[in-house]
C-alpha positions as a LaTeX table, in Angstrom:
\begin{tabular}{lrrr}
\hline
Residue & $x$ (\AA) & $y$ (\AA) & $z$ (\AA) \\
\hline
Arg1 & 37.18 & 1.83 & $-8.01$ \\
Leu2 & 38.44 & 2.39 & $-4.36$ \\
Ile3 & 37.32 & 5.68 & $-2.99$ \\
Pro4 & 40.12 & 7.69 & $-1.16$ \\
Gly5 & 40.07 & 7.85 & 2.85 \\
Gln6 & 37.55 & 4.61 & 2.97 \\
Arg7 & 38.42 & 1.42 & 4.32 \\
Ser8 & 36.28 & $-0.81$ & 2.14 \\
Arg9 & 35.75 & $-1.19$ & $-1.69$ \\
Thr10 & 33.23 & 0.78 & $-3.22$ \\
Val11 & 32.12 & 0.35 & $-6.92$ \\
Phe12 & 30.92 & 3.54 & $-8.83$ \\
Tyr13 & 30.18 & 3.92 & $-12.41$ \\
Arg14 & 28.41 & 6.67 & $-14.22$ \\
Ser15 & 25.16 & 5.10 & $-15.88$ \\
Asn16 & 25.89 & 5.50 & $-19.19$ \\
Glu17 & 29.46 & 3.92 & $-18.81$ \\
Pro18 & 30.27 & 0.09 & $-18.74$ \\
His19 & 29.92 & $-1.29$ & $-15.00$ \\
Gly20 & 32.12 & $-4.23$ & $-15.80$ \\
Leu21 & 29.89 & $-6.51$ & $-13.67$ \\
Lys22 & 28.09 & $-9.82$ & $-14.87$ \\
His23 & 24.44 & $-8.32$ & $-14.87$ \\
Asn24 & 22.84 & $-4.79$ & $-14.64$ \\
Pro25 & 23.22 & $-3.73$ & $-11.34$ \\
Leu26 & 20.13 & $-1.56$ & $-11.08$ \\
Asn27 & 17.93 & $-4.77$ & $-11.61$ \\
Ala28 & 19.64 & $-6.26$ & $-8.57$ \\
Leu29 & 19.27 & $-3.33$ & $-6.51$ \\
Val30 & 15.69 & $-1.77$ & $-7.14$ \\
Ile31 & 13.85 & $-4.67$ & $-5.53$ \\
Pro32 & 11.48 & $-6.54$ & $-5.10$ \\
Arg33 & 9.85 & $-6.04$ & $-8.26$ \\
Pro34 & 6.48 & $-7.65$ & $-8.88$ \\
Ile35 & 6.04 & $-8.89$ & $-12.55$ \\
Ala36 & 2.86 & $-7.90$ & $-13.95$ \\
Trp37 & 1.43 & $-10.42$ & $-16.34$ \\
Ile38 & $-0.65$ & $-7.94$ & $-18.83$ \\
Ser39 & $-3.51$ & $-9.16$ & $-20.93$ \\
Thr40 & $-4.60$ & $-7.13$ & $-23.64$ \\
Met41 & $-7.07$ & $-7.18$ & $-26.85$ \\
Asp42 & $-6.52$ & $-5.71$ & $-30.28$ \\
Gly43 & $-9.11$ & $-3.94$ & $-32.04$ \\
Asp44 & $-10.21$ & $-7.15$ & $-33.71$ \\
Gly45 & $-10.32$ & $-9.07$ & $-30.47$ \\
Asn46 & $-6.95$ & $-10.80$ & $-30.46$ \\
Leu47 & $-5.70$ & $-11.49$ & $-27.15$ \\
Asn48 & $-2.17$ & $-10.84$ & $-25.89$ \\
Leu49 & $-0.40$ & $-11.85$ & $-22.78$ \\
Ala50 & 3.03 & $-10.83$ & $-21.65$ \\
Pro51 & 5.17 & $-10.10$ & $-18.41$ \\
Tyr52 & 6.57 & $-6.88$ & $-17.33$ \\
Ser53 & 8.90 & $-6.41$ & $-14.36$ \\
Phe54 & 8.98 & $-2.82$ & $-14.36$ \\
Phe55 & 5.57 & $-2.76$ & $-12.53$ \\
Asn56 & 4.18 & $-1.04$ & $-9.38$ \\
Ala57 & 1.16 & 0.70 & $-7.67$ \\
Val58 & 1.51 & 4.53 & $-7.60$ \\
Ala59 & $-1.61$ & 5.84 & $-5.93$ \\
Tyr60 & $-4.54$ & 4.58 & $-3.64$ \\
Thr61 & $-7.22$ & 7.16 & $-4.66$ \\
Pro62 & $-8.21$ & 6.59 & $-7.20$ \\
Pro63 & $-5.94$ & 3.35 & $-7.47$ \\
Gln64 & $-3.46$ & 3.64 & $-9.99$ \\
Val65 & $-0.71$ & 1.56 & $-11.27$ \\
Met66 & 2.22 & 1.63 & $-13.78$ \\
Phe67 & 4.35 & $-0.49$ & $-15.94$ \\
Ala68 & 6.94 & 0.30 & $-18.68$ \\
Ala69 & 7.48 & $-1.04$ & $-21.96$ \\
Thr70 & 11.24 & $-1.45$ & $-22.83$ \\
Gly71 & 13.23 & $-2.65$ & $-25.21$ \\
Val72 & 13.48 & $-3.68$ & $-29.02$ \\
Gln73 & 9.96 & $-3.28$ & $-30.82$ \\
Pro74 & 8.37 & $-5.85$ & $-33.17$ \\
Pro75 & 9.70 & $-5.16$ & $-36.62$ \\
Glu76 & 6.01 & $-4.71$ & $-38.01$ \\
Ser77 & 5.14 & $-2.05$ & $-35.35$ \\
Arg78 & 6.54 & 1.00 & $-33.77$ \\
Met79 & 5.50 & $-0.07$ & $-30.38$ \\
Lys80 & 5.15 & $-3.54$ & $-28.62$ \\
Asp81 & 1.88 & $-5.36$ & $-28.92$ \\
Thr82 & 0.57 & $-4.72$ & $-25.35$ \\
Val83 & 1.35 & $-1.03$ & $-25.63$ \\
Ala84 & $-0.31$ & $-0.77$ & $-29.05$ \\
Asn85 & $-3.48$ & $-2.70$ & $-27.79$ \\
Ile86 & $-4.06$ & $-0.78$ & $-24.91$ \\
His87 & $-3.77$ & 2.28 & $-26.92$ \\
Val88 & $-6.67$ & 1.00 & $-29.53$ \\
Thr89 & $-8.81$ & $-0.52$ & $-26.71$ \\
Gly90 & $-7.99$ & 1.50 & $-23.61$ \\
Glu91 & $-7.94$ & $-1.12$ & $-21.55$ \\
Phe92 & $-5.49$ & $-3.94$ & $-19.85$ \\
Val93 & $-5.68$ & $-6.38$ & $-17.02$ \\
Val94 & $-2.69$ & $-7.00$ & $-14.53$ \\
Asn95 & $-2.62$ & $-10.55$ & $-13.61$ \\
Phe96 & $-0.26$ & $-11.83$ & $-10.58$ \\
Ser97 & 2.49 & $-13.83$ & $-11.60$ \\
Thr98 & 2.80 & $-16.68$ & $-9.00$ \\
Trp99 & 5.26 & $-19.57$ & $-8.63$ \\
Asp100 & 2.73 & $-22.11$ & $-9.61$ \\
Leu101 & 2.61 & $-20.14$ & $-12.96$ \\
Arg102 & 6.05 & $-19.38$ & $-13.32$ \\
Glu103 & 6.59 & $-21.58$ & $-16.53$ \\
Glu104 & 3.53 & $-20.18$ & $-18.16$ \\
Met105 & 4.46 & $-16.65$ & $-17.57$ \\
Asn106 & 7.88 & $-17.39$ & $-18.92$ \\
Ile107 & 6.31 & $-18.64$ & $-21.99$ \\
Thr108 & 4.79 & $-15.55$ & $-22.73$ \\
Ser109 & 7.89 & $-13.57$ & $-22.47$ \\
Ala110 & 9.32 & $-14.93$ & $-25.75$ \\
Pro111 & 8.71 & $-12.55$ & $-28.74$ \\
Ala112 & 5.74 & $-13.81$ & $-30.85$ \\
Pro113 & 4.25 & $-12.56$ & $-33.77$ \\
Arg114 & 1.22 & $-10.46$ & $-33.60$ \\
Asp115 & $-1.45$ & $-12.61$ & $-34.37$ \\
Val116 & $-0.16$ & $-15.29$ & $-31.70$ \\
Asn117 & $-2.57$ & $-15.87$ & $-28.73$ \\
Glu118 & $-0.24$ & $-16.32$ & $-26.04$ \\
Phe119 & $-2.95$ & $-17.60$ & $-23.65$ \\
Ala120 & $-3.05$ & $-20.62$ & $-25.97$ \\
Leu121 & 0.62 & $-20.56$ & $-26.39$ \\
Ala122 & 1.00 & $-21.01$ & $-22.43$ \\
Gly123 & $-2.20$ & $-23.06$ & $-22.02$ \\
Val124 & $-3.83$ & $-20.65$ & $-19.81$ \\
Thr125 & $-7.47$ & $-19.78$ & $-19.68$ \\
Pro126 & $-9.22$ & $-16.29$ & $-20.71$ \\
Ala127 & $-12.12$ & $-15.63$ & $-18.21$ \\
Pro128 & $-14.28$ & $-12.35$ & $-18.72$ \\
Ser129 & $-13.64$ & $-9.63$ & $-16.57$ \\
Thr130 & $-16.02$ & $-7.36$ & $-14.95$ \\
Thr131 & $-15.28$ & $-4.06$ & $-15.73$ \\
Val132 & $-13.19$ & $-4.12$ & $-18.77$ \\
Lys133 & $-13.66$ & $-6.11$ & $-22.27$ \\
Val134 & $-10.12$ & $-7.34$ & $-21.81$ \\
Pro135 & $-10.09$ & $-11.19$ & $-20.19$ \\
Tyr136 & $-7.85$ & $-12.03$ & $-17.31$ \\
Val137 & $-6.08$ & $-15.04$ & $-16.63$ \\
Lys138 & $-8.27$ & $-17.71$ & $-14.91$ \\
Glu139 & $-5.61$ & $-19.29$ & $-13.28$ \\
Ser140 & $-3.95$ & $-16.35$ & $-11.63$ \\
Pro141 & $-5.26$ & $-15.63$ & $-8.00$ \\
Ala142 & $-5.64$ & $-11.86$ & $-8.23$ \\
Gln143 & $-5.86$ & $-9.38$ & $-11.12$ \\
Leu144 & $-6.45$ & $-5.72$ & $-11.41$ \\
Glu145 & $-8.62$ & $-4.49$ & $-14.41$ \\
Cys146 & $-7.52$ & $-0.94$ & $-15.37$ \\
Arg147 & $-8.56$ & 1.77 & $-17.91$ \\
His148 & $-5.64$ & 3.51 & $-19.75$ \\
Leu149 & $-4.66$ & 6.94 & $-18.24$ \\
Arg150 & $-1.86$ & 7.82 & $-20.44$ \\
Thr151 & 1.54 & 6.56 & $-22.00$ \\
Ile152 & 4.62 & 8.70 & $-21.29$ \\
Glu153 & 7.53 & 8.46 & $-23.47$ \\
Leu154 & 10.84 & 7.87 & $-21.38$ \\
Leu155 & 14.45 & 8.88 & $-22.33$ \\
Ser156 & 16.10 & 6.37 & $-24.57$ \\
Thr157 & 19.34 & 6.17 & $-26.04$ \\
Asn158 & 18.38 & 4.13 & $-29.03$ \\
Pro159 & 15.42 & 5.24 & $-31.21$ \\
Ala160 & 14.93 & 1.48 & $-32.00$ \\
Glu161 & 14.29 & 0.78 & $-28.47$ \\
Pro162 & 12.18 & 3.34 & $-26.94$ \\
Asn163 & 11.20 & 3.21 & $-23.29$ \\
Arg164 & 7.38 & 3.98 & $-22.70$ \\
Met165 & 5.71 & 3.90 & $-19.40$ \\
Val166 & 2.05 & 3.13 & $-19.32$ \\
Leu167 & $-0.47$ & 4.49 & $-16.39$ \\
Gly168 & $-3.71$ & 2.83 & $-15.62$ \\
Glu169 & $-6.60$ & 3.42 & $-13.53$ \\
Val170 & $-7.53$ & 0.57 & $-11.52$ \\
Leu171 & $-11.29$ & 0.15 & $-11.93$ \\
Gly172 & $-11.62$ & $-3.57$ & $-10.37$ \\
Ile173 & $-9.57$ & $-6.01$ & $-8.04$ \\
Arg174 & $-10.29$ & $-9.68$ & $-8.31$ \\
Ile175 & $-8.70$ & $-11.97$ & $-5.59$ \\
Asp176 & $-9.39$ & $-15.57$ & $-5.19$ \\
Asp177 & $-10.80$ & $-16.31$ & $-1.69$ \\
Ala178 & $-8.27$ & $-19.36$ & $-1.58$ \\
Val179 & $-5.45$ & $-16.67$ & $-0.81$ \\
Ile180 & $-7.59$ & $-14.54$ & 1.78 \\
Asp181 & $-7.58$ & $-15.46$ & 5.50 \\
His182 & $-9.29$ & $-13.37$ & 8.02 \\
Gly183 & $-9.89$ & $-10.44$ & 5.47 \\
Leu184 & $-5.99$ & $-10.38$ & 4.93 \\
Val185 & $-4.13$ & $-11.35$ & 1.64 \\
Arg186 & $-1.76$ & $-14.35$ & 2.73 \\
Tyr187 & 1.32 & $-14.37$ & 0.61 \\
Asp188 & 2.58 & $-17.80$ & 1.43 \\
Arg189 & $-1.00$ & $-18.64$ & $-0.27$ \\
Leu190 & $-0.57$ & $-16.17$ & $-3.18$ \\
Arg191 & 2.90 & $-17.30$ & $-3.62$ \\
Pro192 & 3.96 & $-14.20$ & $-5.98$ \\
Ile193 & 7.03 & $-13.98$ & $-7.83$ \\
Gly194 & 9.12 & $-10.91$ & $-8.68$ \\
Arg195 & 12.23 & $-9.63$ & $-10.18$ \\
Leu196 & 15.01 & $-9.90$ & $-7.46$ \\
\hline
\end{tabular}
């Protein structure tokens, strides 16, 4: 809509109204958003691996991260497998998504039954973590091993599509030496991908 007194056109819409644009502009404006490729394990040791683009670091001391699980839940559960597993074990690992792993990461974004091992589905290797029992993705050049702090129920306009924010304390950080140069992480070597 044209705002009176302005020479250029401006689009304004209330967040609860249709915007008329091709895609959700919130995703285009809040950038970049790294993609957390989160590995978890249920109480029986079954592995899960899924990407989340609502992810970021939120504190230094102690180091803490958050991710949000949004959208439709599995029909047999009241929460996504990732969140359900974290509530059972109290642990998760953030594996960094990279250009070289984009296809594997995309495979794990598809809905899969609870008993499907997404590590195997994507053809990536679970490797033993140091501070948590949940394995990390061996092929990923960096990981954050995390302890669950709390899950916060966020506002949602549809009870079938709850929004939950998961907070975790980073207990350990693993970085492949190949992406480090003179004590600094080289992003041209890490080649991270994110939501842009």
